[in-house]
Structure formats: C-alpha cells, structure tokens
Short mmCIF file of C-alpha atoms in Angstrom, two decimals:
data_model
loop_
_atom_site.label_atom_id
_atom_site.label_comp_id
_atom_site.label_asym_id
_atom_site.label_seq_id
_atom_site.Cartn_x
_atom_site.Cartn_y
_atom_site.Cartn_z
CA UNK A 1 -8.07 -41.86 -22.43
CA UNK A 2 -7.37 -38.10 -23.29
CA UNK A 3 -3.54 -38.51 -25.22
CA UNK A 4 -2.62 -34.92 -23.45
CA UNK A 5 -2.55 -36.87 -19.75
CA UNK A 6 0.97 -38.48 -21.49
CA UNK A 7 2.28 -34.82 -21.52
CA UNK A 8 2.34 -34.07 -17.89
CA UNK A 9 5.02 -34.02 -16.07
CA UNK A 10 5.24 -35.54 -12.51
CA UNK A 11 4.47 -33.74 -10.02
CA UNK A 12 7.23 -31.76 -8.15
CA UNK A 13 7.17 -33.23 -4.74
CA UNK A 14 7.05 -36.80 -6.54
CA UNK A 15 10.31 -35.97 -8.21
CA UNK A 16 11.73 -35.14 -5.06
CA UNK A 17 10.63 -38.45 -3.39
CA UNK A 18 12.36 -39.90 -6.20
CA UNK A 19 15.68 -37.80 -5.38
CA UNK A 20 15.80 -39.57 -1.55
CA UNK A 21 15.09 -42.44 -2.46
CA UNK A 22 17.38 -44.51 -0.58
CA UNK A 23 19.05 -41.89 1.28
CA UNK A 24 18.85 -41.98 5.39
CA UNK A 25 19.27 -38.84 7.08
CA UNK A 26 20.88 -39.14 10.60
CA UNK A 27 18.25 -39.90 12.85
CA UNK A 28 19.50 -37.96 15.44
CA UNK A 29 18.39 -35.04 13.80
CA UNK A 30 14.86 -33.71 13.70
CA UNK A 31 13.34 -33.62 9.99
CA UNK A 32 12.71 -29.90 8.83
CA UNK A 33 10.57 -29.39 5.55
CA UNK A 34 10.86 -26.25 4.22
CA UNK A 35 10.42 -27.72 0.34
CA UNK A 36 6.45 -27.08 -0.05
CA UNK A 37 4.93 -23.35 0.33
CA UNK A 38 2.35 -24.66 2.91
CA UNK A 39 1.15 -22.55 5.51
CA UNK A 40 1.98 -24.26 8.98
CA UNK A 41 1.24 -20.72 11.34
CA UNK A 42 -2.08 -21.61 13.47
CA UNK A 43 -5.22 -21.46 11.71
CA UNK A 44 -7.10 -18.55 14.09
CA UNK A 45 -9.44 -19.48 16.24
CA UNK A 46 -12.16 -17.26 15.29
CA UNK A 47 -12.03 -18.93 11.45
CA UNK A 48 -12.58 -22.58 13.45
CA UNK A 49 -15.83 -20.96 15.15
CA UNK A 50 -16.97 -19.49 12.17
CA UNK A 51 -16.65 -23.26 10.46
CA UNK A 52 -18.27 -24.72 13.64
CA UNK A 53 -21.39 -22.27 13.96
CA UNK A 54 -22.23 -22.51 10.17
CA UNK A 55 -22.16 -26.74 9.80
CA UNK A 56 -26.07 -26.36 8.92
CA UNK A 57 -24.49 -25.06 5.99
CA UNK A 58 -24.15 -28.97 4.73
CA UNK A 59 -27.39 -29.70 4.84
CA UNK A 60 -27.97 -27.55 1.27
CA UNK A 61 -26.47 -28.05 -2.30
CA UNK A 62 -24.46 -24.65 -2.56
CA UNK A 63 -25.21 -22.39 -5.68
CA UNK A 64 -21.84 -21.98 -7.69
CA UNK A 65 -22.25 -18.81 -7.83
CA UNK A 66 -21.84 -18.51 -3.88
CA UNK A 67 -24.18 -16.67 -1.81
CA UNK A 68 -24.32 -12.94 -1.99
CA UNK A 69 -23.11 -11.95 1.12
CA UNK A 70 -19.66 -13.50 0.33
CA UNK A 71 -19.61 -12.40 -3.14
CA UNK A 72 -20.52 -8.51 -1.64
CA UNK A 73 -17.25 -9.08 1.35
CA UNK A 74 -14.84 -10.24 -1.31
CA UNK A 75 -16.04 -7.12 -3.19
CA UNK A 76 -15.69 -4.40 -0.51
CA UNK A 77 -12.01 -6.22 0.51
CA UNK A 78 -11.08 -6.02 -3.16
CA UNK A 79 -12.00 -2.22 -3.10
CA UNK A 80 -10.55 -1.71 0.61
CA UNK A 81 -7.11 -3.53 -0.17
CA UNK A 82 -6.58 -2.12 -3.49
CA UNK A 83 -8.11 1.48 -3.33
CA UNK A 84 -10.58 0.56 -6.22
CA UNK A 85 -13.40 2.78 -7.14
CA UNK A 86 -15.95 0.43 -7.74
CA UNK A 87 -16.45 -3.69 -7.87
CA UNK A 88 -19.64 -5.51 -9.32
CA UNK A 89 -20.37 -8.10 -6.96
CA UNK A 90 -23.20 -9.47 -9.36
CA UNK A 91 -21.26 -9.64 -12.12
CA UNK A 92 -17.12 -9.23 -11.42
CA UNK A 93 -16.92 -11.56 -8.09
CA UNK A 94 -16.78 -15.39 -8.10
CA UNK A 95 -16.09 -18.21 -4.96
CA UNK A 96 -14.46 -20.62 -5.55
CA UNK A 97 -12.34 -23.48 -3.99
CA UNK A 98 -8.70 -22.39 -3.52
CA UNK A 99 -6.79 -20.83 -6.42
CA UNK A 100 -5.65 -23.83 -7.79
CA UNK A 101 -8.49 -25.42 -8.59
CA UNK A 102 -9.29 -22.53 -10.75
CA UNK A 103 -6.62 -21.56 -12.21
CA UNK A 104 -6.97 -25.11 -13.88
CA UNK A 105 -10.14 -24.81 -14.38
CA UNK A 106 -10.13 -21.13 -16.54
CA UNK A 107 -7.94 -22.81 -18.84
CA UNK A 108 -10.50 -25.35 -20.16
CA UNK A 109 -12.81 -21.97 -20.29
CA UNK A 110 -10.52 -20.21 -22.02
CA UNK A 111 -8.82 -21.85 -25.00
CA UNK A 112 -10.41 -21.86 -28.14
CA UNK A 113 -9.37 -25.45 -29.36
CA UNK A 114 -11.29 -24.52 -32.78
CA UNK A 115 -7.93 -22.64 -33.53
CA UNK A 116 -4.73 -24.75 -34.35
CA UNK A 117 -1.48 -23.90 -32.58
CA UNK A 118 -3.39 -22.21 -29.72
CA UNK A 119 -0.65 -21.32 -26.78
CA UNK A 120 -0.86 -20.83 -22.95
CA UNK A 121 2.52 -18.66 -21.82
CA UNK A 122 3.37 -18.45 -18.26
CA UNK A 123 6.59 -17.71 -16.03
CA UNK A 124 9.86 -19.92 -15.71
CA UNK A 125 10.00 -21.04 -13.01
CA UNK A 126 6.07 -21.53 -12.52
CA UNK A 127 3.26 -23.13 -10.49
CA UNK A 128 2.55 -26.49 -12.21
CA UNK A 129 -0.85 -26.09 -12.32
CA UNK A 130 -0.18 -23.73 -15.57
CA UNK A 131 1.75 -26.19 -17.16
CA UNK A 132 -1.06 -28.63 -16.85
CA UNK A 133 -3.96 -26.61 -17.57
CA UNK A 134 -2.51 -25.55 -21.22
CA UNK A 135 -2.06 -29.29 -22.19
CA UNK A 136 -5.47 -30.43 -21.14
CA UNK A 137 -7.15 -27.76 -22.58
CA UNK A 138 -5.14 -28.98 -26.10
CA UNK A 139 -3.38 -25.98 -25.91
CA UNK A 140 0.79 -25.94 -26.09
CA UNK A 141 2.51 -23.83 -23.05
CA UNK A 142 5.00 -22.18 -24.00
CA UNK A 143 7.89 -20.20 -20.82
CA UNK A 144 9.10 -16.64 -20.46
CA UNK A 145 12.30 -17.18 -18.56
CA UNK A 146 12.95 -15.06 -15.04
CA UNK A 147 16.56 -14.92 -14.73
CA UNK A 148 18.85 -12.32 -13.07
CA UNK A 149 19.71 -11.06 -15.79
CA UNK A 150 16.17 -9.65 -16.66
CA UNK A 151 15.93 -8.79 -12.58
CA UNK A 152 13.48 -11.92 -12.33
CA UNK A 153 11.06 -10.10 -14.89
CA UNK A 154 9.09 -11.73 -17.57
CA UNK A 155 11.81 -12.28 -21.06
CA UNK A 156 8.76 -11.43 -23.51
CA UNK A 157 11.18 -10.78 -25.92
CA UNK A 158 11.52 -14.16 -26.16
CA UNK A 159 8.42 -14.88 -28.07
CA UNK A 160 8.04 -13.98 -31.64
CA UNK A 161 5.19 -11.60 -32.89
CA UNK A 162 3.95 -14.37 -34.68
CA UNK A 163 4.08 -16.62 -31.33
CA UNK A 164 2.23 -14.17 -29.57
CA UNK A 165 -0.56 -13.95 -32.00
CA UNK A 166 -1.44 -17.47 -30.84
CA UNK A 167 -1.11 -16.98 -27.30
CA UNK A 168 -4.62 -16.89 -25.79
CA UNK A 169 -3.96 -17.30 -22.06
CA UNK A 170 -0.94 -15.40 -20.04
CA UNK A 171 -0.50 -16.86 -16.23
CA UNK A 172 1.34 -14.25 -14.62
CA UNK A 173 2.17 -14.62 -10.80
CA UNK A 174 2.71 -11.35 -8.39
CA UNK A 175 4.26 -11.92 -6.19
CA UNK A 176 6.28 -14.60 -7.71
CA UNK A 177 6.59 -17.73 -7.03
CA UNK A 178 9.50 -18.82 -6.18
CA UNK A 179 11.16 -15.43 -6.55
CA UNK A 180 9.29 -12.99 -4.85
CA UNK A 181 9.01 -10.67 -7.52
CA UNK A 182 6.41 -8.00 -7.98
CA UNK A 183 4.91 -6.64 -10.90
CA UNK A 184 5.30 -3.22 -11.50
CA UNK A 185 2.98 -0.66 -12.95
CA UNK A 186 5.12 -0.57 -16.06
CA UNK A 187 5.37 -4.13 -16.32
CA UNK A 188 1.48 -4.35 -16.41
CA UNK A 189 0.84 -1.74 -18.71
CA UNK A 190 3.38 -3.63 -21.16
CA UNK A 191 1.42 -6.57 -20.57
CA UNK A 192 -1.86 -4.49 -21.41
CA UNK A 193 -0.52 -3.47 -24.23
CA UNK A 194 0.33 -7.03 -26.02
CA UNK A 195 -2.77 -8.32 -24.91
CA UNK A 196 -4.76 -5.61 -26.49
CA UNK A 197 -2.54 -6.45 -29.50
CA UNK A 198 -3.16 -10.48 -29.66
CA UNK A 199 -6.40 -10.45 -27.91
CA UNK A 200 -5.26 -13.18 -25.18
CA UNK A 201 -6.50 -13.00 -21.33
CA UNK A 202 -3.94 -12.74 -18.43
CA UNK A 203 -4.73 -14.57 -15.42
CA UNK A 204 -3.43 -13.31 -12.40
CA UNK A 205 -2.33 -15.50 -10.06
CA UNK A 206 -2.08 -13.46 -6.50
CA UNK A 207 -2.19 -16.05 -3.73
CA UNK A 208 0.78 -14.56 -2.23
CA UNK A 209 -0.47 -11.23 -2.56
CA UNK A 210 -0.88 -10.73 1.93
CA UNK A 211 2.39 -11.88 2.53
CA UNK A 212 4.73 -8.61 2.22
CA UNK A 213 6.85 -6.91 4.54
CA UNK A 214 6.24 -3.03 4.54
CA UNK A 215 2.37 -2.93 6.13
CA UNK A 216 2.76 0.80 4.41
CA UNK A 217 3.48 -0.42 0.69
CA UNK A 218 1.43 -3.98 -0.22
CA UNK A 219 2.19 -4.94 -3.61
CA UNK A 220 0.80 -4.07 -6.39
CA UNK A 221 -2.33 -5.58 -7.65
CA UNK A 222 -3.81 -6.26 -11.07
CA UNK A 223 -6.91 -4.96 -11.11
CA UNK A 224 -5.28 -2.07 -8.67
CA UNK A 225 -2.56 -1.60 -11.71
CA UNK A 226 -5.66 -1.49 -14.26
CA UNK A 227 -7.76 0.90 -12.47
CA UNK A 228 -4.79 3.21 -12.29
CA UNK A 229 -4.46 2.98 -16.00
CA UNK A 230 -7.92 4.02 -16.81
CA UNK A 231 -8.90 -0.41 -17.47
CA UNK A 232 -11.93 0.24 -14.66
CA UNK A 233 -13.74 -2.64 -16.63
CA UNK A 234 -10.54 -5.00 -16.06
CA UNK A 235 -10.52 -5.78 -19.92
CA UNK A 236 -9.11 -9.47 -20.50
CA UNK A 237 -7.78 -9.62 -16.97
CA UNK A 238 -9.09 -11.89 -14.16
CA UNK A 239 -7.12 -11.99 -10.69
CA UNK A 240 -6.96 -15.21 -8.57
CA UNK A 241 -6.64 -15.35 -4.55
CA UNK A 242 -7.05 -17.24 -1.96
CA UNK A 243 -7.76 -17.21 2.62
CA UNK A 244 -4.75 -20.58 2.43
CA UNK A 245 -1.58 -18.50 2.50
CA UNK A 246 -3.59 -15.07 3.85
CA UNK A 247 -5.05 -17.03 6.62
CA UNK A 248 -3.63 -19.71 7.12
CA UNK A 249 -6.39 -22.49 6.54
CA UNK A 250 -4.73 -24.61 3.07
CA UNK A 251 -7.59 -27.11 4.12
CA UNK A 252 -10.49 -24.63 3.78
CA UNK A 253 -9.99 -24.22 0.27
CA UNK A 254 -11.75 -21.19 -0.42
CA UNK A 255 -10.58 -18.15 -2.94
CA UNK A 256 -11.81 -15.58 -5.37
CA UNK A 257 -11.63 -14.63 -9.36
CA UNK A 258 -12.41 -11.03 -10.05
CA UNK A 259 -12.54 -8.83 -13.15
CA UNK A 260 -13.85 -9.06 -16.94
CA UNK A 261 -17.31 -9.45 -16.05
CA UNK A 262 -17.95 -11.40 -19.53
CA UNK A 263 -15.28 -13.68 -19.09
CA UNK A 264 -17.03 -14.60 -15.57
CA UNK A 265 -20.10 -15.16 -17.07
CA UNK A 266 -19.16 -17.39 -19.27
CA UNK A 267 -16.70 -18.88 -16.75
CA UNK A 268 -19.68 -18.80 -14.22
CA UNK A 269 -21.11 -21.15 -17.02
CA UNK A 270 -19.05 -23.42 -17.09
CA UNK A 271 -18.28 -23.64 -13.47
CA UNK A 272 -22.38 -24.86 -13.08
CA UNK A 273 -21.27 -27.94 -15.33
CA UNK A 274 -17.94 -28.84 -14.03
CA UNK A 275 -19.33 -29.18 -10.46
CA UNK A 276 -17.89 -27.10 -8.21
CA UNK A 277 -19.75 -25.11 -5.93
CA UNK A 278 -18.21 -23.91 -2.45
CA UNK A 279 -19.95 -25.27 0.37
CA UNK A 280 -22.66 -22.96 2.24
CA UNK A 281 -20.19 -23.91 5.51
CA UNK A 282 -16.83 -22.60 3.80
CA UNK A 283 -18.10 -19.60 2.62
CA UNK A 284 -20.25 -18.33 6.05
CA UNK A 285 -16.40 -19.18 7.21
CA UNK A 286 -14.65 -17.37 4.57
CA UNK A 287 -16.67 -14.31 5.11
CA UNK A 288 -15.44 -13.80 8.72
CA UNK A 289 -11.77 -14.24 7.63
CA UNK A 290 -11.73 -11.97 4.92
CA UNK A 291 -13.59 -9.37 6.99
CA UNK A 292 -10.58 -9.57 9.72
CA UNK A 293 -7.42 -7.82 8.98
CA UNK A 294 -5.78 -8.20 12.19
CA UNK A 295 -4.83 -12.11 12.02
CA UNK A 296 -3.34 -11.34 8.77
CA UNK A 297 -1.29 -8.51 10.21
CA UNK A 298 -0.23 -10.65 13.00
CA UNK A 299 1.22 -13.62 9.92
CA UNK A 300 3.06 -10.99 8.35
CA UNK A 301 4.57 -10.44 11.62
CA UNK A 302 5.54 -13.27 11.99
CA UNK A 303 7.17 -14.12 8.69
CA UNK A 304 9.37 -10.47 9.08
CA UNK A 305 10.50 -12.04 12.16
CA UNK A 306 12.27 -15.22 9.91
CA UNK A 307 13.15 -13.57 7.07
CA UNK A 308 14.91 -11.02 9.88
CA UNK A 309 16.27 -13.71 11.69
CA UNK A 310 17.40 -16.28 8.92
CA UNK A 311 18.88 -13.63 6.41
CA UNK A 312 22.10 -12.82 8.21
CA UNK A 313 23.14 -16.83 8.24
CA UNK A 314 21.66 -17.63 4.90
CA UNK A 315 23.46 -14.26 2.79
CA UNK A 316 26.80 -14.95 3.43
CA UNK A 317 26.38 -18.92 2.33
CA UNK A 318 23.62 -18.85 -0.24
CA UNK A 319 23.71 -15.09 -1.45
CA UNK A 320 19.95 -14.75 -0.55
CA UNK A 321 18.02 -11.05 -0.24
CA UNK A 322 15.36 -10.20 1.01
CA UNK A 323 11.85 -10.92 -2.05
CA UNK A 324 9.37 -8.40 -2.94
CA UNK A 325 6.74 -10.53 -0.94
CA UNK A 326 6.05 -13.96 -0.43
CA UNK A 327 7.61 -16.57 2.29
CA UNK A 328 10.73 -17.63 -0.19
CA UNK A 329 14.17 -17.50 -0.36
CA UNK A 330 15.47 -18.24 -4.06
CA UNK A 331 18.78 -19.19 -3.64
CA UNK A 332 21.43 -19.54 -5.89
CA UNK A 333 23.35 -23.21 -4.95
CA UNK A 334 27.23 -23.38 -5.51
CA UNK A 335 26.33 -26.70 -7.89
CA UNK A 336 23.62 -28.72 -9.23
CA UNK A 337 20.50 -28.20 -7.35
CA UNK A 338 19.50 -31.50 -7.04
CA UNK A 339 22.62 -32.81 -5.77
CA UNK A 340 22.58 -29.76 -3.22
CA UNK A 341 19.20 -30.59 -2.24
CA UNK A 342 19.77 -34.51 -1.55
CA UNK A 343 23.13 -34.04 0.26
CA UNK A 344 21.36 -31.18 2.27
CA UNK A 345 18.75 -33.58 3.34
CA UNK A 346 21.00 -36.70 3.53
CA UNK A 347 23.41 -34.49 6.13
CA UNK A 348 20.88 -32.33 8.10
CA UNK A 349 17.53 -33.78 7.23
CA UNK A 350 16.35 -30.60 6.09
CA UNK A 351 14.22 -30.63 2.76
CA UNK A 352 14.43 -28.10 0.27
CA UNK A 353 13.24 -28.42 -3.32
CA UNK A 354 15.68 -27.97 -6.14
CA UNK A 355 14.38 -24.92 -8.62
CA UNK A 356 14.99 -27.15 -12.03
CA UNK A 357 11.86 -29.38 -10.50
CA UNK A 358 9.85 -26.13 -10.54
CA UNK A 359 10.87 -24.97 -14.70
CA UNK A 360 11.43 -26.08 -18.05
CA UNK A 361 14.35 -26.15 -20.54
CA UNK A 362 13.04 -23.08 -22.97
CA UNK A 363 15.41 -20.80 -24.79
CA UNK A 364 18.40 -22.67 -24.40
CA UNK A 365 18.32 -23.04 -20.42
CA UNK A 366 16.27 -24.56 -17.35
CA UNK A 367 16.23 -21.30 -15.28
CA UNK A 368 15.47 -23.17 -11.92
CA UNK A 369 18.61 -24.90 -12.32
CA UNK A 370 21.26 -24.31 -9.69
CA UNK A 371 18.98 -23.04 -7.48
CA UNK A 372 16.30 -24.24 -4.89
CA UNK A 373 13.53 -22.53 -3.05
CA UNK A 374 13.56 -22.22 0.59
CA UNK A 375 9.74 -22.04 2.66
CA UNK A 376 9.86 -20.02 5.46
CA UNK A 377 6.69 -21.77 6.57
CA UNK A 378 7.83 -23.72 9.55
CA UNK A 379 7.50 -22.07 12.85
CA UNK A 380 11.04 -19.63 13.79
CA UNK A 381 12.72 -21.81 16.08
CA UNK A 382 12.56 -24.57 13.30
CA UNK A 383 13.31 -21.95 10.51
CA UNK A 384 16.56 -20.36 12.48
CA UNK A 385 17.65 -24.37 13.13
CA UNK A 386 17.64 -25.06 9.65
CA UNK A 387 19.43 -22.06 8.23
CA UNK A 388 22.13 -22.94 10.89
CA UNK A 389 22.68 -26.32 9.68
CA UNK A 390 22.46 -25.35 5.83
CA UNK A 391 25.14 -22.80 6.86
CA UNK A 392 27.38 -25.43 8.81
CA UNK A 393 26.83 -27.68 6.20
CA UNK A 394 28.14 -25.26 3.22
CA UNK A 395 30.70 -23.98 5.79
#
C-alpha cells in the first residue's frame, strides 16, 4: 500500500464523532447541526427539471472534457460575474465533479515528485482536502497561519526564501473557509509576485465565492484580480468553483477549473486517465443553473436574513462579526474548543465543530484552537433557536 495513506489525518467530522462519544444530549431537545458547511436551502425546482428532462444523458460515456455548450456557459458566467475581457472555452474551461474532487486531483497533476523536498502550502485553518492532496502526491504541506493578528491574512513571512523555492502548489481559499476572509487585490498581486519568483501554481479555491452580502460588491476573484493586473493569460493560476454552495445541489456534484490554459491541458490529460468525466445528465443540468442568477440572489437573501438575525445574540457571547462572505461565524470560545463544543452539544444538542479539528500545530501554535466554526446552513427558525441556546448556555 502507498506509505503516504499513514500520514493522513482523520477526517474532521470523524474526530468529532469521537468527541460525543458517550455523551447524551437531552432528548427533549431537537438536534441542530450547524458543524458541516452543507447547503440545506431547497435545491430549485427548475435544476430538478433540468436533471429530469436530460436522463437520456446516461445512456452515453461522457467526454472529460464536457460538452461544449457547458464549457461555452461556464465561460460567458466567468466573463459576466467577473467583468473579464475574454475566456477560452476550448482551451481555459474544464467540468468537473464538485471542487473537491479536483482540487485533489490537480495535486497529483501538479507536483513534480522528480524533485526532493517538493512542498504544497495552503491556509491554517484549511479544507482537508489540501492537506491530503500534498501527501499523496509525495509532496510535504507545509501552513501559513490566519490569525487576528495578521487580520485572518496569509503569514507568508513565515516561510523562508529557501522554503518557498520548493513550494510548487499554493491552495489559497477566497472567501475563506472558516473565516470569511477575502483576498484583496494587494494580497494577490503579492502572491503573483512570489510565484513568479519560485515558479509554483496557486490554486484557487472559490466555492464560496456566491455567498456574499452586498449584491453591489461580490468578492474579489482570481482571475478577476489577474485581469486587472495585466495576467489576461492567468499565468500559474487556476480557480476552482462549484453549483453545491451557489445552488444549492451538494449531490449534483458539478464545478469548474479555469485559467492557465497549459496547465489544463495537461490537467485535461490526466483527467482522461484518472476517470472522471461528468455525466452528459449533470452537465445539460448544470448549464441551466449557472445560466440563472435569480435563485442565487434569492440564497443570498436568505443567508443576510441569519447572519441579520443571529448576530445580535451571538456578538455579545461569542464576539462574532459579520465575514467577508461565506455562511460562517468564526468564533472565538472562552476555553478549549473542544470542550466548548462537547458541552455545547451535551447541554443543547447543538453541533458545532471545534476550529483545532480544522488546522495544524505550525509555527509554534494550532490557530483553530479556541475557536469553532458556526454553519449558518440550517433553515432561520433553526439557526435563531440555536444561537439562543448557545447564548443561554454561555449566559
């Protein structure tokens, strides 16, 4: 068996299994999950239809490079959402199924194993899935800590010059998760910079990118941020998205990569051996929901409404503000996270997931610890009940 499987961690929803085991909520209390970022707003209707009135889709083996009419939508919404000039659907557009299984995935593309002490940096706190990719592609991952005291930015001071020169993958996520943050134009052109210095690829991980609060100002994209600073080829940069948080279908599994057109070729390549074409059915569906903007509208509604509603109990308990985008609170917990977390759920049967589960000890600290993340995915009335009973409980 491949000796790098021994390096992952488990997963962060088994940990938390672990954490209550044993423990018995009272049952006279309904359970509320806010722990896992999964969208629970109804899928719309007109995204079921579209999956319905394209099932002779299954009756063909799917291309991997995805048929051209979805490659040409995600194109024009790329160009739409992010005022670009121009996108190659040939050449700078790929399908594929959900962010995370590419993310993964460009990893194993990416990393030159031929070269020792090849790195993969990413956030801290993180996605997993970054964590995991570097060590199966026989890479090392190393963490730039987001802590308050860098406003939740990337510490790339932390690396040495001669640690960067063996980076050859950055994950970067904007808006953050679990914090929220947003990239800034200076922040990317920094990034820009080093990776035009050590010649490593950024991977942009933007799943949350539709969930924001001012329909006047969306966040900032990366290849938006690299068209503005004169990269209209999207040099070393490749974004990831997704319809699961955007649309609310997790179970559709169906997202984008855009930019470097070389690195999609060759990522195109391997893509054709690892197997993992979108189905003819997903992406007639997928087409329809990325050509709608008014369902997506209506789910940022809907999350203003919580984060409107649950901010005024949750600030004067946890110290929570208002993210840059996303559906999380980060919240700062008066103790150990963990122990917050499983007396939370062992006194109110609400489920929150303690931030150390979601980071690793680098630089001296675990910058998750003492905090956990809060989904505002459950519907309001089950989002305003449990901010009232985390707020009688740390009352």
């Amino acid at each position: 068996m491949n000796p790098d499987l021994d390096q992952l961690h488990p997963y962060p929803f088994e940990k938390l299994r672990a954490l209550f085991a044993g423990v018995q909520p009272p049952t006279g209390l309904s359970p509320i999950r806010l722990s896992i970022g999964e969208p629970q707003h109804e899928t719309p209707a007109f995204i079921k239809e579209a999956v319905v009135s394209a099932l002779d889709g299954l009756s063909t083996y799917p291309t991997t490079a995805g048929i051209d009419p979805l490659r040409q939508t995600i194109a024009d919404w790329l160009k739409q959402r992010y005022g670009l000039p121009n996108v190659d659907a040939a050449t700078q557009v790929l399908p594929v199924n959900g962010s995370r299984e590419a993310l993964f995935a460009f990893a194993q593309c990416v990393v030159d194993g031929s070269k020792p002490g090849a790195l993969v940096a990413s956030p801290n706190p993180f996605y997993q899935i970054y964590e995991g990719a570097a060590y199966l592609a026989g890479a090392q991952p190393v963490f730039l800590n987001q802590t308050p005291a860098n406003g939740f930015g990337l510490d790339l001071d932390s690396l040495s010059p001669a640690e960067w020169s063996r980076v050859q993958l950055l994950y970067v996520c904007s808006p953050g998760n679990p914090t929220g943050r947003v990239l800034t134009l200076e922040d990317w052109r920094t990034l820009f910079a080093l990776s035009d210095k050590h010649g490593f690829v950024i991977a942009a991980d933007e799943c949350y990118s539709e969930i924001y609060f001012d329909e006047a100002h969306p966040p900032l994209g990366a290849l938006e941020a690299a068209a503005q600073l004169g990269r209209d080829r999207f040099e070393r940069l490749v974004v990831f998205s997704s319809l699961s948080k955007r649309s609310n279908v997790p179970g559709l599994r169906s997202g984008f990569v855009a930019g470097d057109a070389a690195i999609l070729k060759k990522f195109l390549l391997y893509r054709t051996y690892h197997g993992c074409a979108m189905s003819v059915t997903v992406q007639k569906a997928s087409i329809a929901a990325w050509r709608d903007e008014t369902h997506v509208r209506e789910n940022r509604r809907l999350y203003r409404e919580k984060f409107a509603a649950l901010l005024p109990i949750l600030s004067p308990v946890l110290g929570v503000s208002m993210p840059d985008a996303g559906f999380y609170f980060w919240a700062r917990t008066p103790g150990d996270d963990a122990e917050f977390a499983r007396e939370l759920f062992a006194r109110t049967h609400v489920t929150v997931l303690p931030g150390q589960y979601l980071a690793r000890e680098a630089h001296g600290l675990n910058p998750g610890r003492n905090y956990v993340r809060i989904a505002l995915v459950a519907d309001s009335a089950e989002c305003l009940e449990a901010a009232e009973r985390i707020a009688a409980f740390l009352s």
